[in-house]
PDB file of C-alpha atoms and ligand atoms in Angstrom:
ATOM      1  CA  UNK A1188       0.004 -11.277 -12.160  1.00 89.00           C
ATOM      2  CA  UNK A1189       2.513 -11.522  -9.316  1.00 93.00           C
ATOM      3  CA  UNK A1190       1.221 -10.800  -5.864  1.00 96.00           C
ATOM      4  CA  UNK A1191       2.612  -7.698  -4.144  1.00 97.00           C
ATOM      5  CA  UNK A1192       3.570  -7.827  -0.494  1.00 97.00           C
ATOM      6  CA  UNK A1193       4.251  -4.318   0.735  1.00 98.00           C
ATOM      7  CA  UNK A1194       5.347  -3.301   4.211  1.00 98.00           C
ATOM      8  CA  UNK A1195       4.251   0.028   5.639  1.00 98.00           C
ATOM      9  CA  UNK A1196       6.656   0.932   8.414  1.00 98.00           C
ATOM     10  CA  UNK A1197       4.551   3.970   9.343  1.00 98.00           C
ATOM     11  CA  UNK A1198       6.416   6.295  11.769  1.00 98.00           C
ATOM     12  CA  UNK A1199       8.708   3.584  13.087  1.00 98.00           C
ATOM     13  CA  UNK A1200      12.390   2.844  12.787  1.00 98.00           C
ATOM     14  CA  UNK A1201      15.827   4.270  13.445  1.00 98.00           C
ATOM     15  CA  UNK A1202      19.096   4.019  11.535  1.00 98.00           C
ATOM     16  CA  UNK A1203      20.171   1.111  13.746  1.00 98.00           C
ATOM     17  CA  UNK A1204      16.819  -0.713  13.792  1.00 98.00           C
ATOM     18  CA  UNK A1205      16.357  -0.348  10.005  1.00 98.00           C
ATOM     19  CA  UNK A1206      19.773  -1.771   9.337  1.00 98.00           C
ATOM     20  CA  UNK A1207      19.203  -4.861  11.446  1.00 98.00           C
ATOM     21  CA  UNK A1208      15.682  -5.389  10.033  1.00 98.00           C
ATOM     22  CA  UNK A1209      16.956  -5.162   6.452  1.00 98.00           C
ATOM     23  CA  UNK A1210      19.840  -7.538   7.121  1.00 97.00           C
ATOM     24  CA  UNK A1211      17.430 -10.031   8.677  1.00 97.00           C
ATOM     25  CA  UNK A1212      15.083  -9.680   5.676  1.00 96.00           C
ATOM     26  CA  UNK A1213      17.966 -10.180   3.262  1.00 95.00           C
ATOM     27  CA  UNK A1214      18.695 -13.548   4.855  1.00 92.00           C
ATOM     28  CA  UNK A1215      15.210 -14.774   4.003  1.00 89.00           C
ATOM     29  CA  UNK A1216      14.702 -13.049   0.648  1.00 86.00           C
ATOM     30  CA  UNK A1217      16.833 -15.374  -1.470  1.00 66.00           C
ATOM     31  CA  UNK A1218      15.105 -16.541  -4.651  1.00 66.00           C
ATOM     32  CA  UNK A1219      11.774 -15.038  -3.655  1.00 55.00           C
ATOM     33  CA  UNK A1220      10.926 -14.105  -7.215  1.00 68.00           C
ATOM     34  CA  UNK A1221       7.381 -15.482  -7.152  1.00 83.00           C
ATOM     35  CA  UNK A1222       5.941 -12.296  -5.675  1.00 91.00           C
ATOM     36  CA  UNK A1223       6.937  -8.667  -5.616  1.00 95.00           C
ATOM     37  CA  UNK A1224       8.093  -7.283  -2.297  1.00 96.00           C
ATOM     38  CA  UNK A1225       8.261  -3.667  -1.243  1.00 98.00           C
ATOM     39  CA  UNK A1226       8.733  -1.575   1.871  1.00 98.00           C
ATOM     40  CA  UNK A1227       7.324   1.907   2.348  1.00 99.00           C
ATOM     41  CA  UNK A1228       9.573   3.688   4.800  1.00 98.00           C
ATOM     42  CA  UNK A1229       9.682   7.136   6.431  1.00 98.00           C
ATOM     43  CA  UNK A1230      11.083   9.533   3.811  1.00 98.00           C
ATOM     44  CA  UNK A1231      14.095  10.419   5.955  1.00 98.00           C
ATOM     45  CA  UNK A1232      15.277   6.809   5.691  1.00 98.00           C
ATOM     46  CA  UNK A1233      14.954   6.419   1.908  1.00 98.00           C
ATOM     47  CA  UNK A1234      18.650   7.195   1.400  1.00 98.00           C
ATOM     48  CA  UNK A1235      19.681   4.643   4.021  1.00 98.00           C
ATOM     49  CA  UNK A1236      17.506   1.916   2.476  1.00 98.00           C
ATOM     50  CA  UNK A1237      18.813   2.672  -1.026  1.00 98.00           C
ATOM     51  CA  UNK A1238      22.408   2.538   0.134  1.00 97.00           C
ATOM     52  CA  UNK A1239      21.829  -0.789   1.932  1.00 97.00           C
ATOM     53  CA  UNK A1240      20.251  -2.130  -1.253  1.00 96.00           C
ATOM     54  CA  UNK A1241      23.470  -1.286  -3.085  1.00 96.00           C
ATOM     55  CA  UNK A1242      25.670  -3.097  -0.587  1.00 96.00           C
ATOM     56  CA  UNK A1243      23.493  -6.107   0.311  1.00 95.00           C
ATOM     57  CA  UNK A1244      22.955  -8.042  -2.922  1.00 92.00           C
ATOM     58  CA  UNK A1245      19.934  -9.988  -1.718  1.00 93.00           C
ATOM     59  CA  UNK A1246      18.004  -6.766  -1.140  1.00 94.00           C
ATOM     60  CA  UNK A1247      18.191  -5.922  -4.838  1.00 91.00           C
ATOM     61  CA  UNK A1248      14.637  -7.133  -5.675  1.00 89.00           C
ATOM     62  CA  UNK A1249      13.105  -5.166  -2.811  1.00 95.00           C
ATOM     63  CA  UNK A1250      10.978  -2.276  -4.098  1.00 97.00           C
ATOM     64  CA  UNK A1251      11.205   0.907  -2.100  1.00 98.00           C
ATOM     65  CA  UNK A1252       8.359   3.284  -1.457  1.00 98.00           C
ATOM     66  CA  UNK A1253       7.293   6.313   0.550  1.00 98.00           C
ATOM     67  CA  UNK A1254       4.191   6.804   2.692  1.00 98.00           C
ATOM     68  CA  UNK A1255       2.895  10.109   1.360  1.00 98.00           C
ATOM     69  CA  UNK A1256       3.534  12.626  -1.412  1.00 98.00           C
ATOM     70  CA  UNK A1257       2.604  16.226  -2.045  1.00 98.00           C
ATOM     71  CA  UNK A1258      -0.089  16.945  -4.601  1.00 98.00           C
ATOM     72  CA  UNK A1259       1.999  19.963  -5.663  1.00 98.00           C
ATOM     73  CA  UNK A1260       4.852  19.734  -8.134  1.00 97.00           C
ATOM     74  CA  UNK A1261       7.344  22.045  -6.386  1.00 98.00           C
ATOM     75  CA  UNK A1262       7.715  25.367  -4.664  1.00 98.00           C
ATOM     76  CA  UNK A1263       6.773  27.091  -1.416  1.00 98.00           C
ATOM     77  CA  UNK A1264       5.185  24.160   0.439  1.00 98.00           C
ATOM     78  CA  UNK A1265       7.198  23.885   3.646  1.00 98.00           C
ATOM     79  CA  UNK A1266       7.582  20.343   4.903  1.00 98.00           C
ATOM     80  CA  UNK A1267       6.158  18.710   1.779  1.00 98.00           C
ATOM     81  CA  UNK A1268       7.952  16.184  -0.425  1.00 98.00           C
ATOM     82  CA  UNK A1269       7.264  16.095  -4.147  1.00 98.00           C
ATOM     83  CA  UNK A1270       6.791  13.073  -6.375  1.00 98.00           C
ATOM     84  CA  UNK A1271       9.881  14.086  -8.351  1.00 98.00           C
ATOM     85  CA  UNK A1272      11.940  14.041  -5.155  1.00 98.00           C
ATOM     86  CA  UNK A1273      10.663  10.555  -4.353  1.00 98.00           C
ATOM     87  CA  UNK A1274      11.609   9.467  -7.863  1.00 98.00           C
ATOM     88  CA  UNK A1275      15.040  11.004  -7.332  1.00 98.00           C
ATOM     89  CA  UNK A1276      15.374   8.799  -4.222  1.00 98.00           C
ATOM     90  CA  UNK A1277      14.549   5.675  -6.226  1.00 98.00           C
ATOM     91  CA  UNK A1278      10.971   5.168  -5.051  1.00 98.00           C
ATOM     92  CA  UNK A1279       8.897   2.727  -7.075  1.00 98.00           C
ATOM     93  CA  UNK A1280       5.816   3.128  -4.877  1.00 98.00           C
ATOM     94  CA  UNK A1281       4.100   5.662  -2.694  1.00 99.00           C
ATOM     95  CA  UNK A1282       1.156   5.087  -0.377  1.00 99.00           C
ATOM     96  CA  UNK A1283      -1.592   7.670  -0.849  1.00 98.00           C
ATOM     97  CA  UNK A1284      -4.763   8.187   1.133  1.00 98.00           C
ATOM     98  CA  UNK A1285      -3.844   5.966   4.049  1.00 98.00           C
ATOM     99  CA  UNK A1286      -6.641   6.157   6.618  1.00 98.00           C
ATOM    100  CA  UNK A1287      -4.210   7.624   9.159  1.00 98.00           C
ATOM    101  CA  UNK A1288      -3.641  10.535   6.811  1.00 98.00           C
ATOM    102  CA  UNK A1289      -7.340  10.875   6.023  1.00 98.00           C
ATOM    103  CA  UNK A1290      -8.075  10.841   9.762  1.00 97.00           C
ATOM    104  CA  UNK A1291      -5.221  12.852  11.319  1.00 98.00           C
ATOM    105  CA  UNK A1292      -4.402  15.161   8.419  1.00 97.00           C
ATOM    106  CA  UNK A1293      -7.911  15.667   7.076  1.00 97.00           C
ATOM    107  CA  UNK A1294      -7.049  14.351   3.619  1.00 98.00           C
ATOM    108  CA  UNK A1295     -10.104  14.401   1.390  1.00 98.00           C
ATOM    109  CA  UNK A1296     -11.003  12.109  -1.502  1.00 98.00           C
ATOM    110  CA  UNK A1297     -10.119  14.951  -3.877  1.00 98.00           C
ATOM    111  CA  UNK A1298      -6.688  15.522  -2.330  1.00 98.00           C
ATOM    112  CA  UNK A1299      -5.971  11.786  -2.438  1.00 98.00           C
ATOM    113  CA  UNK A1300      -6.900  11.799  -6.133  1.00 98.00           C
ATOM    114  CA  UNK A1301      -4.518  14.723  -6.748  1.00 98.00           C
ATOM    115  CA  UNK A1302      -1.691  12.969  -4.909  1.00 98.00           C
ATOM    116  CA  UNK A1303      -2.353   9.898  -7.035  1.00 98.00           C
ATOM    117  CA  UNK A1304      -2.022  12.060 -10.139  1.00 98.00           C
ATOM    118  CA  UNK A1305       1.229  13.586  -8.875  1.00 98.00           C
ATOM    119  CA  UNK A1306       2.751  10.122  -8.389  1.00 98.00           C
ATOM    120  CA  UNK A1307       1.526   8.811 -11.751  1.00 98.00           C
ATOM    121  CA  UNK A1308       2.911  11.934 -13.398  1.00 98.00           C
ATOM    122  CA  UNK A1309       6.473  10.877 -12.604  1.00 98.00           C
ATOM    123  CA  UNK A1310       5.963   7.140 -13.081  1.00 98.00           C
ATOM    124  CA  UNK A1311       5.739   6.159  -9.404  1.00 98.00           C
ATOM    125  CA  UNK A1312       3.056   3.582  -8.623  1.00 98.00           C
ATOM    126  CA  UNK A1313       0.601   4.983  -6.094  1.00 98.00           C
ATOM    127  CA  UNK A1314      -0.811   2.495  -3.589  1.00 98.00           C
ATOM    128  CA  UNK A1315      -4.239   4.053  -3.097  1.00 98.00           C
ATOM    129  CA  UNK A1316      -5.849   3.135   0.220  1.00 98.00           C
ATOM    130  CA  UNK A1317      -9.600   2.883   0.699  1.00 98.00           C
ATOM    131  CA  UNK A1318     -11.586   1.524   3.607  1.00 98.00           C
ATOM    132  CA  UNK A1319     -14.544   2.050   5.897  1.00 98.00           C
ATOM    133  CA  UNK A1320     -14.616   2.896   9.596  1.00 98.00           C
ATOM    134  CA  UNK A1321     -16.340   0.625  12.092  1.00 97.00           C
ATOM    135  CA  UNK A1322     -19.304   2.999  12.266  1.00 97.00           C
ATOM    136  CA  UNK A1323     -19.661   2.978   8.495  1.00 98.00           C
ATOM    137  CA  UNK A1324     -19.440  -0.818   8.397  1.00 97.00           C
ATOM    138  CA  UNK A1325     -22.021  -1.245  11.135  1.00 97.00           C
ATOM    139  CA  UNK A1326     -24.353   1.150   9.357  1.00 98.00           C
ATOM    140  CA  UNK A1327     -24.046  -0.951   6.178  1.00 98.00           C
ATOM    141  CA  UNK A1328     -22.081   1.651   4.182  1.00 98.00           C
ATOM    142  CA  UNK A1329     -18.898  -0.305   3.414  1.00 98.00           C
ATOM    143  CA  UNK A1330     -19.469  -0.586  -0.359  1.00 98.00           C
ATOM    144  CA  UNK A1331     -20.657   2.965  -0.683  1.00 98.00           C
ATOM    145  CA  UNK A1332     -17.603   4.342   1.150  1.00 98.00           C
ATOM    146  CA  UNK A1333     -14.934   2.397  -0.737  1.00 98.00           C
ATOM    147  CA  UNK A1334     -16.632   3.079  -4.073  1.00 98.00           C
ATOM    148  CA  UNK A1335     -16.790   6.809  -3.328  1.00 98.00           C
ATOM    149  CA  UNK A1336     -13.106   6.872  -2.351  1.00 98.00           C
ATOM    150  CA  UNK A1337     -12.022   4.995  -5.477  1.00 98.00           C
ATOM    151  CA  UNK A1338     -14.384   6.957  -7.742  1.00 98.00           C
ATOM    152  CA  UNK A1339     -12.601  10.218  -6.866  1.00 98.00           C
ATOM    153  CA  UNK A1340      -9.289   8.688  -7.935  1.00 98.00           C
ATOM    154  CA  UNK A1341     -10.780   7.273 -11.147  1.00 97.00           C
ATOM    155  CA  UNK A1342     -12.399  10.611 -11.963  1.00 97.00           C
ATOM    156  CA  UNK A1343      -9.127  12.543 -11.647  1.00 96.00           C
ATOM    157  CA  UNK A1344      -6.907  10.005 -13.397  1.00 95.00           C
ATOM    158  CA  UNK A1345      -8.920   8.549 -16.281  1.00 91.00           C
ATOM    159  CA  UNK A1346      -7.292   5.691 -18.145  1.00 88.00           C
ATOM    160  CA  UNK A1347      -4.065   6.068 -16.077  1.00 94.00           C
ATOM    161  CA  UNK A1348      -5.995   4.262 -13.370  1.00 95.00           C
ATOM    162  CA  UNK A1349      -4.610   1.016 -14.804  1.00 96.00           C
ATOM    163  CA  UNK A1350      -1.215   1.985 -13.332  1.00 97.00           C
ATOM    164  CA  UNK A1351      -2.293   2.195  -9.704  1.00 98.00           C
ATOM    165  CA  UNK A1352      -2.368  -0.358  -6.909  1.00 98.00           C
ATOM    166  CA  UNK A1353      -5.442  -0.299  -4.667  1.00 98.00           C
ATOM    167  CA  UNK A1354      -5.279  -1.295  -1.005  1.00 98.00           C
ATOM    168  CA  UNK A1355      -8.493  -2.168   0.800  1.00 98.00           C
ATOM    169  CA  UNK A1356      -7.827  -1.360   4.442  1.00 98.00           C
ATOM    170  CA  UNK A1357     -10.872  -1.467   6.713  1.00 98.00           C
ATOM    171  CA  UNK A1358     -10.043   1.214   9.295  1.00 98.00           C
ATOM    172  CA  UNK A1359     -11.307  -0.934  12.183  1.00 98.00           C
ATOM    173  CA  UNK A1360      -8.866  -3.693  11.240  1.00 98.00           C
ATOM    174  CA  UNK A1361      -5.749  -1.512  11.281  1.00 97.00           C
ATOM    175  CA  UNK A1362      -3.510  -2.212  14.251  1.00 96.00           C
ATOM    176  CA  UNK A1363      -6.339  -3.902  16.161  1.00 97.00           C
ATOM    177  CA  UNK A1364      -5.687  -7.598  15.510  1.00 95.00           C
ATOM    178  CA  UNK A1365      -9.202  -7.795  14.021  1.00 96.00           C
ATOM    179  CA  UNK A1366      -9.741  -8.732  10.390  1.00 96.00           C
ATOM    180  CA  UNK A1367     -12.756  -9.352   8.222  1.00 97.00           C
ATOM    181  CA  UNK A1368     -13.194 -13.006   7.292  1.00 98.00           C
ATOM    182  CA  UNK A1369     -11.373 -13.813   4.049  1.00 98.00           C
ATOM    183  CA  UNK A1370     -14.791 -14.095   2.358  1.00 98.00           C
ATOM    184  CA  UNK A1371     -15.910 -10.688   3.631  1.00 98.00           C
ATOM    185  CA  UNK A1372     -12.655  -9.115   2.466  1.00 98.00           C
ATOM    186  CA  UNK A1373     -13.037 -10.869  -0.904  1.00 98.00           C
ATOM    187  CA  UNK A1374     -16.522  -9.468  -1.382  1.00 98.00           C
ATOM    188  CA  UNK A1375     -15.235  -5.890  -0.993  1.00 98.00           C
ATOM    189  CA  UNK A1376     -12.322  -6.660  -3.335  1.00 98.00           C
ATOM    190  CA  UNK A1377     -14.824  -7.948  -5.894  1.00 98.00           C
ATOM    191  CA  UNK A1378     -16.739  -4.667  -5.669  1.00 98.00           C
ATOM    192  CA  UNK A1379     -13.520  -2.716  -6.251  1.00 98.00           C
ATOM    193  CA  UNK A1380     -12.562  -4.998  -9.150  1.00 98.00           C
ATOM    194  CA  UNK A1381     -15.930  -4.400 -10.796  1.00 97.00           C
ATOM    195  CA  UNK A1382     -15.488  -0.650 -10.384  1.00 97.00           C
ATOM    196  CA  UNK A1383     -12.047  -0.796 -12.004  1.00 97.00           C
ATOM    197  CA  UNK A1384     -13.473  -2.913 -14.813  1.00 96.00           C
ATOM    198  CA  UNK A1385     -16.027  -0.250 -15.551  1.00 95.00           C
ATOM    199  CA  UNK A1386     -13.243   2.382 -15.604  1.00 94.00           C
ATOM    200  CA  UNK A1387     -10.618   0.742 -17.823  1.00 93.00           C
ATOM    201  CA  UNK A1388     -10.128  -2.159 -20.226  1.00 93.00           C
ATOM    202  CA  UNK A1389      -6.813  -2.695 -18.475  1.00 93.00           C
ATOM    203  CA  UNK A1390      -8.435  -3.439 -15.114  1.00 93.00           C
ATOM    204  CA  UNK A1391      -6.725  -6.816 -14.855  1.00 93.00           C
ATOM    205  CA  UNK A1392      -3.355  -5.032 -14.429  1.00 94.00           C
ATOM    206  CA  UNK A1393      -4.495  -3.400 -11.185  1.00 97.00           C
ATOM    207  CA  UNK A1394      -3.557  -5.222  -8.012  1.00 98.00           C
ATOM    208  CA  UNK A1395      -5.922  -4.941  -5.076  1.00 98.00           C
ATOM    209  CA  UNK A1396      -4.108  -5.499  -1.778  1.00 98.00           C
ATOM    210  CA  UNK A1397      -5.683  -6.262   1.560  1.00 98.00           C
ATOM    211  CA  UNK A1398      -4.381  -4.388   4.631  1.00 98.00           C
ATOM    212  CA  UNK A1399      -5.328  -4.390   8.301  1.00 98.00           C
ATOM    213  CA  UNK A1400      -3.822  -6.775  10.868  1.00 97.00           C
ATOM    214  CA  UNK A1401      -2.499  -9.123   8.214  1.00 98.00           C
ATOM    215  CA  UNK A1402      -0.045 -11.411   9.951  1.00 98.00           C
ATOM    216  CA  UNK A1403       1.864 -14.672   9.616  1.00 96.00           C
ATOM    217  CA  UNK A1404      -1.199 -16.666  10.703  1.00 97.00           C
ATOM    218  CA  UNK A1405      -4.015 -15.155   8.656  1.00 98.00           C
ATOM    219  CA  UNK A1406      -2.080 -14.223   5.489  1.00 98.00           C
ATOM    220  CA  UNK A1407      -2.542 -17.515   3.613  1.00 98.00           C
ATOM    221  CA  UNK A1408      -6.327 -17.546   3.864  1.00 98.00           C
ATOM    222  CA  UNK A1409      -6.613 -13.887   2.843  1.00 98.00           C
ATOM    223  CA  UNK A1410      -4.134 -14.222  -0.028  1.00 98.00           C
ATOM    224  CA  UNK A1411      -5.955 -17.315  -1.322  1.00 97.00           C
ATOM    225  CA  UNK A1412      -9.023 -15.235  -2.237  1.00 98.00           C
ATOM    226  CA  UNK A1413      -9.391 -14.680  -5.982  1.00 97.00           C
ATOM    227  CA  UNK A1414      -9.408 -10.880  -5.860  1.00 98.00           C
ATOM    228  CA  UNK A1415      -6.797 -10.395  -3.126  1.00 98.00           C
ATOM    229  CA  UNK A1416      -3.588  -9.702  -5.031  1.00 98.00           C
ATOM    230  CA  UNK A1417      -1.300  -9.055  -2.109  1.00 98.00           C
ATOM    231  CA  UNK A1418      -1.044  -7.335   1.227  1.00 98.00           C
ATOM    232  CA  UNK A1419      -0.182  -3.981   2.778  1.00 98.00           C
ATOM    233  CA  UNK A1420       1.291  -4.823   6.120  1.00 98.00           C
ATOM    234  CA  UNK A1421       1.922  -2.520   9.052  1.00 98.00           C
ATOM    235  CA  UNK A1422       2.999  -3.994  12.381  1.00 98.00           C
ATOM    236  CA  UNK A1423       4.060  -7.380  11.030  1.00 98.00           C
ATOM    237  CA  UNK A1424       6.375  -5.741   8.467  1.00 98.00           C
ATOM    238  CA  UNK A1425       8.569  -4.508  11.328  1.00 98.00           C
ATOM    239  CA  UNK A1426       9.367  -8.067  12.391  1.00 98.00           C
ATOM    240  CA  UNK A1427      11.508  -9.880   9.851  1.00 97.00           C
ATOM    241  CA  UNK A1428      10.278 -13.354  10.813  1.00 97.00           C
ATOM    242  CA  UNK A1429       6.625 -12.386  10.445  1.00 98.00           C
ATOM    243  CA  UNK A1430       7.127 -10.408   7.253  1.00 97.00           C
ATOM    244  CA  UNK A1431       9.048 -13.292   5.690  1.00 96.00           C
ATOM    245  CA  UNK A1432       6.240 -15.687   6.637  1.00 96.00           C
ATOM    246  CA  UNK A1433       3.713 -13.447   4.901  1.00 97.00           C
ATOM    247  CA  UNK A1434       5.978 -13.311   1.843  1.00 95.00           C
ATOM    248  CA  UNK A1435       6.144 -17.113   1.910  1.00 93.00           C
ATOM    249  CA  UNK A1436       2.328 -17.310   2.175  1.00 94.00           C
ATOM    250  CA  UNK A1437       2.094 -15.303  -1.042  1.00 94.00           C
ATOM    251  CA  UNK A1438       4.196 -17.814  -2.990  1.00 85.00           C
ATOM    252  CA  UNK A1439       1.641 -20.603  -2.968  1.00 74.00           C
TER     253      UNK A1439
HETATM  254  P1  13P B 422      -1.416  -3.197  10.579  1.00 90.50           P
HETATM  255  O1  13P B 422      -0.896  -4.322   9.716  1.00 90.50           O
HETATM  256  O2  13P B 422      -0.468  -2.801  11.664  1.00 90.50           O
HETATM  257  O3  13P B 422      -2.815  -3.445  11.044  1.00 90.50           O
HETATM  258  O4  13P B 422      -1.493  -1.905   9.640  1.00 90.50           O
HETATM  259  C1  13P B 422      -2.083  -2.023   8.396  1.00 90.50           C
HETATM  260  C2  13P B 422      -1.831  -0.783   7.639  1.00 90.50           C
HETATM  261  O5  13P B 422      -2.336   0.276   7.993  1.00 90.50           O
HETATM  262  C3  13P B 422      -0.927  -0.864   6.484  1.00 90.50           C
HETATM  263  O6  13P B 422      -0.953   0.304   5.745  1.00 90.50           O
END
């Protein structure tokens, strides 16, 4: 299974900044077929990224994704963006249940499961984020929290669960420069793998990414763990040099 290195731009970028970032990435992306690469961009920039992909040949292998999707199919939901619209814009991926959405937009496990279903319904791969807060970790609840978050998604999606990507993102590691040791991250990934195994025969198709302060320096050690199948990268995905180094770390 190829590793997946996915950038999450979060609420960053501008037409000018995106264009220069993508041109810089294109320079380094030649012949990088050993892993899959994707960027999840603000929805307003999907059209720009798709049009750059058409004109810059080396961007062709880059998968494009969004950062959120409505659980609803269509209709009177002001401000929401449906899975079908994301498909229309050429999205291959969509992040669901990012901790920033759980925290600032009160997204529940059930809503995240419904959003996952909406994405799967149109053939977009949801990147389902799970992860514990610092308080939960310190209280010894890490396993319980990530299992509960994933269980909701499994419950609502049955055997289709084999089509998702999971991202383990400890909340305390996001944007802080702190990371669990590769072994600690691996042990949570192993728990998630076992849970997927219990849910589907096809569990080996499901990639489990690590996210949270992954950077050019720590990527190799994290990606070398047996159950870490890639990375979901925030800050470092906005710097072409760093993102390319992480992509290179995934090749070995
Ligand atoms: P950072 O890489 O900036 O810590 O963000 C991780 C993340 O939240 C990716 O979704």
